[in-house]
XYZ file of C-alpha atoms in Angstrom:
576
model
C 15.444 -159.781 135.771
C 19.058 -160.775 135.944
C 20.283 -162.739 138.963
C 22.891 -161.000 141.067
C 26.254 -162.572 141.790
C 25.270 -163.632 145.312
C 26.672 -166.176 147.738
C 25.005 -169.569 147.040
C 27.537 -171.324 149.169
C 25.672 -174.627 149.092
C 25.285 -174.503 145.349
C 21.465 -174.888 145.658
C 20.936 -173.284 142.240
C 22.964 -175.944 140.490
C 21.679 -178.944 142.433
C 18.992 -180.856 140.503
C 17.645 -182.241 143.823
C 16.351 -178.822 144.713
C 15.032 -177.708 141.216
C 11.444 -178.878 141.761
C 11.576 -178.240 145.486
C 12.352 -174.561 145.287
C 11.231 -173.766 141.747
C 14.578 -172.151 141.114
C 13.558 -171.140 137.613
C 10.906 -168.832 138.982
C 12.800 -167.683 142.123
C 16.576 -167.601 141.707
C 18.641 -168.376 144.770
C 20.277 -165.331 146.281
C 21.969 -166.927 149.293
C 22.519 -170.293 150.927
C 24.598 -171.421 153.862
C 24.655 -173.717 156.839
C 22.907 -172.561 159.956
C 21.544 -173.670 163.254
C 17.868 -173.269 163.898
C 17.120 -172.754 167.614
C 13.825 -173.757 169.051
C 11.912 -172.273 172.031
C 13.820 -174.578 174.492
C 17.200 -173.368 173.234
C 17.939 -176.594 171.388
C 19.838 -176.263 168.066
C 19.339 -178.265 164.891
C 21.655 -177.985 161.852
C 19.814 -176.808 158.786
C 20.327 -175.175 155.386
C 19.256 -171.588 155.170
C 18.204 -170.458 151.668
C 17.107 -167.075 150.456
C 15.416 -166.762 147.022
C 13.895 -163.785 145.361
C 10.540 -164.631 146.987
C 11.047 -166.858 150.039
C 13.271 -167.887 152.871
C 13.643 -171.630 153.224
C 14.672 -173.670 156.251
C 15.859 -176.976 154.822
C 16.746 -180.309 156.400
C 18.401 -182.142 153.492
C 15.921 -181.846 150.630
C 12.929 -181.458 152.949
C 11.421 -178.062 153.567
C 10.953 -177.486 157.292
C 9.588 -173.958 156.800
C 8.925 -171.613 153.920
C 8.596 -167.913 154.773
C 7.344 -165.317 152.374
C 9.739 -162.386 152.448
C 7.061 -159.706 152.703
C 5.547 -161.410 155.773
C 8.584 -160.380 157.763
C 8.200 -157.175 159.908
C 11.590 -157.087 161.671
C 14.921 -158.650 162.213
C 16.392 -158.721 165.674
C 20.143 -159.380 165.855
C 22.719 -159.500 168.595
C 25.765 -157.317 168.964
C 27.987 -160.173 170.409
C 27.386 -163.291 168.274
C 25.743 -164.430 165.012
C 22.205 -165.106 166.183
C 19.157 -163.356 164.744
C 15.375 -163.590 164.850
C 12.896 -163.253 161.943
C 9.806 -161.623 163.422
C 6.509 -162.045 161.615
C 3.225 -160.521 162.897
C 1.087 -163.319 161.434
C 3.249 -166.194 162.636
C 5.634 -167.233 165.359
C 9.262 -166.074 165.226
C 12.231 -168.052 163.877
C 15.661 -167.934 165.504
C 18.824 -168.766 163.665
C 22.538 -168.779 164.123
C 24.951 -168.600 161.038
C 28.356 -167.140 160.578
C 27.260 -165.357 157.458
C 24.366 -163.607 159.201
C 25.152 -160.075 158.194
C 25.476 -161.105 154.542
C 22.079 -162.766 154.737
C 20.436 -159.782 156.443
C 21.875 -157.311 153.868
C 20.506 -159.347 150.935
C 17.143 -159.796 152.695
C 16.851 -156.012 153.240
C 17.605 -155.359 149.528
C 14.987 -157.854 148.405
C 12.388 -156.715 150.927
C 12.815 -153.158 149.733
C 12.040 -154.174 146.141
C 9.073 -156.417 146.993
C 7.520 -153.986 149.542
C 8.486 -150.341 148.613
C 6.028 -148.822 151.132
C 7.280 -150.407 154.419
C 10.701 -150.579 155.966
C 12.219 -153.860 157.269
C 13.004 -152.910 160.830
C 16.442 -153.959 162.134
C 17.022 -154.114 165.964
C 20.431 -154.534 167.518
C 20.412 -155.907 171.066
C 23.226 -156.418 173.486
C 21.569 -158.829 175.857
C 20.135 -162.402 175.556
C 18.261 -162.620 172.395
C 15.762 -165.302 173.532
C 13.809 -162.668 175.526
C 12.839 -161.075 172.193
C 11.446 -164.245 170.556
C 7.661 -164.160 170.196
C 6.589 -167.779 170.671
C 3.255 -169.406 169.521
C 1.594 -168.954 172.909
C 2.249 -165.198 172.963
C 1.233 -164.836 169.328
C -2.206 -166.325 170.110
C -2.859 -163.496 172.555
C -1.506 -160.767 170.321
C 1.654 -160.311 172.335
C 4.845 -159.159 170.590
C 8.266 -159.361 172.210
C 9.945 -156.849 169.881
C 12.729 -154.738 171.506
C 11.959 -151.055 172.438
C 12.397 -148.429 169.647
C 15.720 -147.308 171.018
C 17.201 -150.636 169.983
C 16.613 -149.811 166.330
C 19.829 -149.430 164.313
C 20.604 -145.666 163.910
C 21.290 -146.026 160.225
C 20.300 -149.100 158.237
C 21.800 -148.059 154.945
C 21.482 -150.220 151.808
C 23.753 -149.952 148.848
C 23.403 -151.228 145.315
C 19.707 -151.909 145.548
C 19.138 -150.845 141.954
C 20.477 -154.230 140.919
C 17.566 -155.907 142.591
C 14.839 -153.493 141.560
C 13.179 -154.010 138.156
C 11.757 -150.561 138.196
C 15.102 -148.991 139.025
C 13.462 -147.133 141.941
C 16.011 -146.763 144.728
C 13.852 -144.740 147.074
C 13.445 -147.644 149.447
C 17.133 -148.237 149.752
C 17.076 -145.781 152.594
C 16.189 -147.693 155.790
C 16.503 -145.526 158.890
C 15.217 -145.724 162.482
C 12.135 -143.475 162.585
C 10.222 -141.783 165.306
C 7.240 -139.410 165.384
C 5.463 -137.480 168.160
C 2.962 -140.310 168.582
C 4.991 -143.393 167.860
C 8.558 -144.266 166.983
C 8.141 -144.022 163.224
C 10.118 -141.274 161.559
C 12.911 -139.798 163.655
C 16.427 -141.130 164.334
C 17.114 -141.056 168.086
C 20.523 -140.035 169.343
C 22.590 -140.887 172.390
C 21.250 -138.018 174.399
C 17.679 -139.504 174.462
C 16.149 -142.367 176.313
C 12.729 -143.867 175.500
C 12.312 -144.945 179.169
C 11.231 -141.455 180.271
C 9.966 -139.889 183.440
C 8.124 -136.624 183.268
C 10.180 -134.598 185.659
C 13.498 -136.375 185.143
C 15.453 -138.060 187.897
C 16.301 -136.304 191.069
C 20.052 -135.991 191.280
C 19.940 -136.449 195.041
C 19.602 -140.207 194.606
C 19.466 -142.770 197.423
C 22.910 -143.823 198.399
C 22.183 -147.443 197.537
C 21.037 -146.553 194.027
C 24.039 -144.303 193.460
C 26.394 -147.113 194.622
C 24.727 -149.470 192.232
C 25.060 -147.029 189.320
C 28.666 -146.308 190.166
C 29.337 -150.093 190.269
C 27.549 -150.458 186.980
C 29.700 -147.727 185.440
C 32.889 -149.178 186.706
C 31.868 -152.631 185.509
C 30.742 -151.083 182.156
C 34.291 -149.713 181.718
C 35.886 -152.825 183.237
C 37.935 -150.432 185.330
C 38.312 -146.701 185.322
C 41.988 -147.067 186.228
C 42.724 -148.379 182.768
C 41.468 -145.252 181.031
C 43.987 -142.949 179.357
C 43.427 -139.273 178.534
C 44.140 -139.099 174.773
C 43.234 -135.486 174.012
C 42.068 -132.374 175.837
C 40.909 -128.974 174.575
C 41.953 -127.354 177.757
C 44.957 -125.063 177.521
C 46.244 -126.254 180.905
C 45.225 -128.944 183.364
C 46.313 -128.699 186.936
C 46.571 -132.533 187.288
C 46.285 -135.639 185.177
C 42.662 -136.527 184.619
C 41.070 -139.959 184.319
C 37.510 -141.250 184.430
C 37.884 -141.383 188.225
C 38.127 -137.655 188.193
C 34.401 -137.556 187.381
C 31.475 -138.346 189.749
C 28.508 -139.945 188.137
C 25.147 -138.249 188.863
C 22.765 -140.051 186.563
C 22.373 -141.631 183.126
C 21.099 -139.253 180.473
C 20.455 -141.929 177.816
C 21.408 -145.099 176.108
C 21.961 -145.450 172.357
C 23.418 -147.868 169.791
C 26.964 -147.331 170.836
C 26.630 -147.082 174.635
C 25.426 -144.909 177.510
C 25.629 -141.177 178.106
C 26.304 -140.207 181.693
C 25.774 -136.916 183.463
C 28.909 -136.442 185.605
C 30.638 -133.853 187.750
C 34.337 -133.036 187.461
C 35.428 -133.287 191.132
C 38.078 -130.621 191.050
C 35.730 -127.755 190.032
C 32.182 -129.241 190.205
C 31.668 -128.545 186.477
C 28.976 -130.748 184.794
C 29.882 -132.845 181.822
C 28.080 -135.474 179.687
C 30.309 -138.439 179.083
C 29.411 -140.546 176.032
C 30.785 -144.110 176.409
C 31.316 -145.681 173.055
C 31.827 -149.399 172.757
C 34.623 -150.411 170.427
C 32.960 -153.753 169.630
C 29.802 -152.049 168.368
C 31.975 -149.621 166.340
C 33.511 -152.727 164.654
C 30.109 -154.324 164.176
C 28.651 -151.292 162.490
C 31.849 -150.272 160.713
C 31.719 -146.725 162.266
C 35.336 -146.448 163.403
C 36.311 -143.746 160.792
C 33.027 -141.858 161.304
C 33.673 -141.797 165.053
C 37.212 -140.510 164.459
C 35.839 -137.730 162.372
C 33.232 -136.895 164.896
C 35.987 -136.727 167.540
C 37.998 -134.395 165.323
C 35.030 -132.063 164.727
C 34.052 -131.953 168.384
C 37.568 -131.160 169.540
C 38.611 -128.707 166.754
C 35.401 -126.718 166.284
C 35.138 -123.665 168.473
C 31.800 -121.837 167.957
C 29.095 -120.487 170.378
C 26.371 -122.529 168.634
C 28.162 -125.858 168.476
C 28.619 -128.327 171.270
C 32.294 -129.047 171.486
C 34.316 -131.520 173.555
C 36.884 -130.985 176.271
C 38.324 -134.420 176.816
C 38.675 -137.828 175.080
C 39.574 -140.902 177.098
C 40.192 -144.441 175.946
C 40.656 -147.862 177.490
C 40.887 -151.298 176.026
C 37.149 -151.597 175.150
C 35.722 -148.071 174.967
C 36.261 -144.542 173.833
C 34.838 -141.725 175.952
C 33.752 -138.315 174.680
C 33.564 -135.777 177.522
C 31.449 -132.792 176.630
C 30.081 -129.833 178.646
C 26.582 -130.563 179.819
C 23.918 -128.502 177.891
C 21.193 -128.302 180.504
C 18.126 -127.272 178.556
C 17.749 -130.548 176.655
C 16.597 -131.146 173.081
C 14.858 -128.364 171.178
C 12.580 -131.121 169.953
C 11.121 -131.668 173.434
C 10.380 -127.932 173.800
C 8.826 -128.056 170.372
C 6.537 -130.955 171.320
C 5.382 -129.196 174.384
C 4.494 -125.992 172.454
C 3.361 -127.633 169.150
C 5.087 -124.727 167.308
C 7.049 -121.629 168.045
C 6.303 -117.928 167.440
C 7.975 -116.576 164.366
C 10.485 -114.317 166.256
C 11.507 -117.331 168.355
C 11.945 -119.432 165.139
C 14.070 -116.657 163.634
C 16.258 -116.482 166.726
C 16.908 -120.293 166.558
C 17.292 -120.333 162.741
C 19.909 -117.538 162.781
C 21.946 -119.478 165.254
C 21.678 -122.695 163.211
C 22.731 -120.770 160.077
C 25.810 -119.439 161.890
C 26.701 -122.950 163.039
C 26.259 -124.365 159.554
C 28.323 -121.541 158.010
C 31.142 -122.242 160.478
C 31.122 -126.000 159.691
C 31.039 -125.314 155.951
C 34.008 -123.031 156.248
C 35.833 -125.970 157.684
C 34.607 -128.161 154.800
C 32.265 -130.044 157.082
C 28.796 -131.081 155.992
C 26.544 -132.023 158.898
C 23.978 -134.084 157.047
C 21.696 -134.908 159.995
C 20.154 -131.585 161.120
C 16.903 -131.991 163.020
C 15.312 -130.671 166.190
C 16.626 -133.727 168.112
C 20.115 -132.673 167.261
C 19.862 -129.174 168.691
C 20.272 -128.643 172.396
C 19.148 -125.595 174.401
C 21.475 -124.138 177.016
C 20.356 -122.596 180.381
C 20.216 -119.065 178.814
C 17.866 -120.090 175.960
C 20.561 -120.188 173.199
C 21.026 -123.379 171.207
C 23.844 -125.657 170.207
C 24.025 -128.083 167.246
C 25.163 -131.602 168.144
C 25.645 -135.103 166.742
C 28.310 -135.244 163.991
C 27.925 -139.016 163.504
C 26.874 -138.625 159.877
C 29.131 -135.634 159.047
C 31.471 -135.747 156.089
C 34.374 -133.654 154.883
C 33.427 -132.016 151.549
C 35.497 -129.465 149.652
C 33.539 -126.782 147.696
C 33.906 -128.736 144.396
C 33.248 -132.178 145.924
C 30.041 -134.282 146.002
C 29.222 -137.360 148.045
C 27.319 -140.316 146.783
C 26.469 -141.792 150.175
C 22.834 -141.978 151.276
C 22.122 -141.127 154.928
C 20.203 -138.841 157.201
C 16.585 -138.680 158.567
C 13.847 -139.129 155.968
C 11.868 -135.989 156.750
C 14.904 -133.766 156.267
C 16.464 -135.322 153.173
C 17.199 -133.090 150.194
C 15.888 -134.238 146.751
C 19.388 -134.979 145.479
C 20.014 -137.201 148.498
C 16.805 -139.106 147.791
C 17.562 -139.537 144.097
C 21.175 -140.592 144.890
C 22.576 -138.228 142.227
C 25.252 -136.969 144.524
C 25.060 -134.130 147.092
C 27.216 -131.326 148.363
C 27.042 -129.077 151.450
C 23.806 -127.453 150.291
C 21.858 -130.362 151.767
C 22.362 -128.592 155.080
C 20.577 -125.451 153.744
C 17.687 -127.595 152.579
C 17.483 -129.064 156.133
C 17.435 -125.546 157.573
C 14.411 -124.794 155.349
C 12.657 -127.899 156.722
C 13.395 -126.858 160.244
C 12.067 -123.322 159.813
C 8.858 -124.705 158.276
C 8.523 -127.332 161.065
C 9.068 -124.827 163.859
C 6.574 -122.313 162.350
C 3.851 -124.745 161.158
C 4.188 -127.704 163.500
C 5.006 -130.408 160.990
C 7.690 -130.980 158.321
C 6.698 -129.799 154.858
C 6.560 -133.136 153.058
C 5.559 -135.375 155.893
C 3.574 -138.536 155.167
C 3.253 -141.736 157.223
C 4.187 -143.656 154.164
C 7.976 -143.206 153.777
C 7.782 -143.928 150.081
C 5.199 -141.209 149.512
C 7.148 -138.856 151.681
C 10.328 -139.280 149.667
C 8.343 -138.863 146.484
C 6.879 -135.690 147.792
C 10.371 -134.328 148.621
C 11.370 -134.812 145.024
C 8.185 -133.798 143.190
C 5.628 -131.844 145.437
C 5.299 -128.097 145.907
C 5.406 -126.643 149.496
C 1.920 -126.131 150.938
C 1.433 -123.420 153.480
C -1.642 -123.839 155.668
C -4.469 -121.315 155.767
C -3.507 -118.844 158.568
C -7.061 -118.057 159.670
C -8.327 -121.622 159.601
C -5.364 -123.102 161.511
C -4.595 -120.020 163.621
C -0.982 -120.017 162.454
C 0.980 -116.775 161.969
C 3.887 -116.432 159.476
C 5.114 -113.507 157.487
C 5.657 -113.250 153.685
C 9.392 -113.059 154.379
C 9.307 -116.353 156.294
C 7.420 -118.020 153.478
C 9.890 -116.659 151.037
C 13.017 -117.871 152.800
C 11.540 -121.341 153.287
C 10.740 -121.588 149.518
C 14.278 -120.485 148.581
C 15.887 -122.818 151.017
C 13.723 -125.674 149.752
C 14.531 -125.190 146.008
C 14.645 -128.701 144.560
C 17.496 -127.755 142.262
C 20.469 -127.336 144.523
C 22.101 -124.801 142.157
C 19.060 -122.478 142.756
C 18.939 -123.114 146.537
C 19.589 -120.190 148.880
C 23.087 -120.644 150.308
C 24.391 -122.663 147.265
C 26.665 -119.851 146.108
C 27.769 -117.677 149.077
C 26.723 -120.126 151.785
C 26.012 -118.460 155.215
C 26.361 -114.894 154.004
C 23.802 -115.516 151.317
C 21.312 -117.001 153.746
C 21.739 -114.410 156.514
C 21.365 -111.583 154.041
C 17.812 -112.570 153.352
C 15.332 -109.920 154.394
C 13.797 -112.285 157.016
C 16.931 -111.923 159.092
C 17.258 -108.147 158.665
C 16.263 -107.297 162.225
C 18.817 -109.589 163.766
C 22.315 -108.202 164.435
C 24.485 -111.192 163.793
C 27.396 -109.758 165.838
C 25.111 -109.325 168.849
C 23.874 -112.859 168.299
C 27.320 -114.316 168.238
C 28.216 -112.351 171.363
C 24.980 -113.551 173.039
C 23.778 -110.005 173.642
C 20.286 -110.678 172.394
C 17.678 -111.562 175.028
C 16.022 -114.916 174.142
C 12.193 -115.050 174.146
C 12.287 -118.253 176.156
C 14.634 -119.414 178.881
C 14.321 -122.840 180.507
C 13.734 -122.882 184.192
C 15.860 -124.932 186.694
C 15.385 -125.908 190.345
C 19.112 -126.089 191.065
C 22.513 -126.470 189.431
C 22.031 -130.142 188.665
C 18.453 -130.103 187.637
C 17.905 -132.545 184.731
C 14.113 -132.142 184.161
C 14.701 -131.500 180.467
C 16.274 -134.918 179.967
C 14.553 -138.319 180.252
C 16.946 -139.509 182.872
C 16.613 -143.016 184.358
C 19.053 -145.235 186.036
C 19.805 -148.336 183.938
C 20.919 -151.245 186.070
C 21.116 -153.766 183.223
C 24.513 -155.444 182.822
C 26.635 -153.996 180.027
C 29.606 -156.249 180.426
C 31.027 -157.021 176.915
C 31.108 -160.743 176.107
C 34.550 -162.357 176.010
C 34.289 -163.089 172.258
C 33.604 -159.451 171.595
C 36.502 -158.394 173.765
C 38.723 -160.810 171.746
C 37.414 -159.264 168.512
C 38.407 -155.788 169.732
C 41.853 -157.110 170.748
C 42.330 -158.641 167.287
C 41.444 -155.275 165.745
C 43.268 -152.964 168.136
C 45.334 -151.451 165.351
C 42.139 -150.002 163.781
C 41.711 -147.830 166.856
C 45.309 -146.445 166.675
C 43.983 -143.309 164.911
C 42.354 -142.184 168.175
C 45.806 -141.495 169.496
C 47.241 -139.653 166.474
C 47.315 -135.928 165.902
C 43.973 -134.442 165.083
C 42.988 -133.780 161.472
C 43.271 -130.057 160.639
C 40.340 -128.721 158.769
């Protein structure tokens, strides 16, 4: 295996003093740099951090202080505001480091881990508070205690590139490292900013105690530094009676907290209309290199006008954050209704699938590929109709264009995405096939707890439909047929690959749905969510979060130094 051109900044590979120490002939050096090792008491010691193809070394001069087998690592915990990180190992106590080349080290470690252990994923957690609380010391390890952050701290997309150079087999399946959740744990599904793992069964009563409301309002104002600095950049409203700012909205509760910030349920004071405000931290956008993706998401939300897409009415900006202001969709995630019911009746599945197809068709007509369709990214409104959300992974693709990027949620990935051979907009039709199967049967068609096996099944396995009588599941021949045609492994043979939405909706399974009536919302839904009052949030896991979200000064300085990169938020919108 050839050695990659990697940053051996300390020239360990060339230094004869290290040759016998590290056995560099057997395990080439991939990375070396100065670092600080931080102990349980917060004391720092300057060390050399070395990554080879087999181990991580903590060196003091030519003395090995610690030697860690790469495959013994379960997770990496890193901060959003400095260069510290923790190596978490289930069989040993944690190690905490601080180095200016942290992200370079983590990227290389991810790549090597994926090669050495193709079955498991190296979990990456991004935390915005004090990292020492997440260190698992020796005393906790003895009692089986782990101080890992909660699942909602997992990076939304942990995407690896170029892993084929490190993989002797040339198998790039494990290059995809995504936050994953399942019904029972947090294993296979990417969470979004409208969810919160700290749930309460009936949601939070909007009629909060005055003291709590005051605390949350203070937290919100502190979070934004000051609402008075906010500027209305764009609005989708044809006319506005007065100039709006964040102070024009009253906070009712927190709907969720994600990688980029919080999502608030608010009320526009002038007309009592409910809005969800997504507060996006600019420092985290810089950290995750998501500025351009967020600009594209803004453009899509503001420009797209469709009954089955969740649009956006306003965008605000201040020095440290961008705010997406969207109408509140009260019924919550379709995923939560699915979990409660285990599966849906076929007519209900068809009703939802037709709406999703219409939404996809509209996006494709604008050259937008969604690339992250799943039940969590579909919201239900108060009438029982649905809206597709979350354009964080969307991409502009012309009809003749293909993308080489690798992203999405493992259960819904199309074969061409897994094989990294390039994909077009037909990956969305594959995802629709997965959704229809999942809503009918109760599980995605290629699911396996081993991500490697699941991705292999996506590429190679046939679709298996369960015995109707044995499992008491009802589905028609037409339903089975459309699933098989949407899940054609060759994208050129996939339903929707030629005439897009028209081709999909002309399938016999949809023959009893009048699409014009559907678009005009004249069809009576089989299920409508129930609400106690106008501000009932029972379908969201609302919980007040009183933790400090003040951005550290060094991160504020980083945003100031890169302020020109956010100038695009104030330019004219892209036209699709």
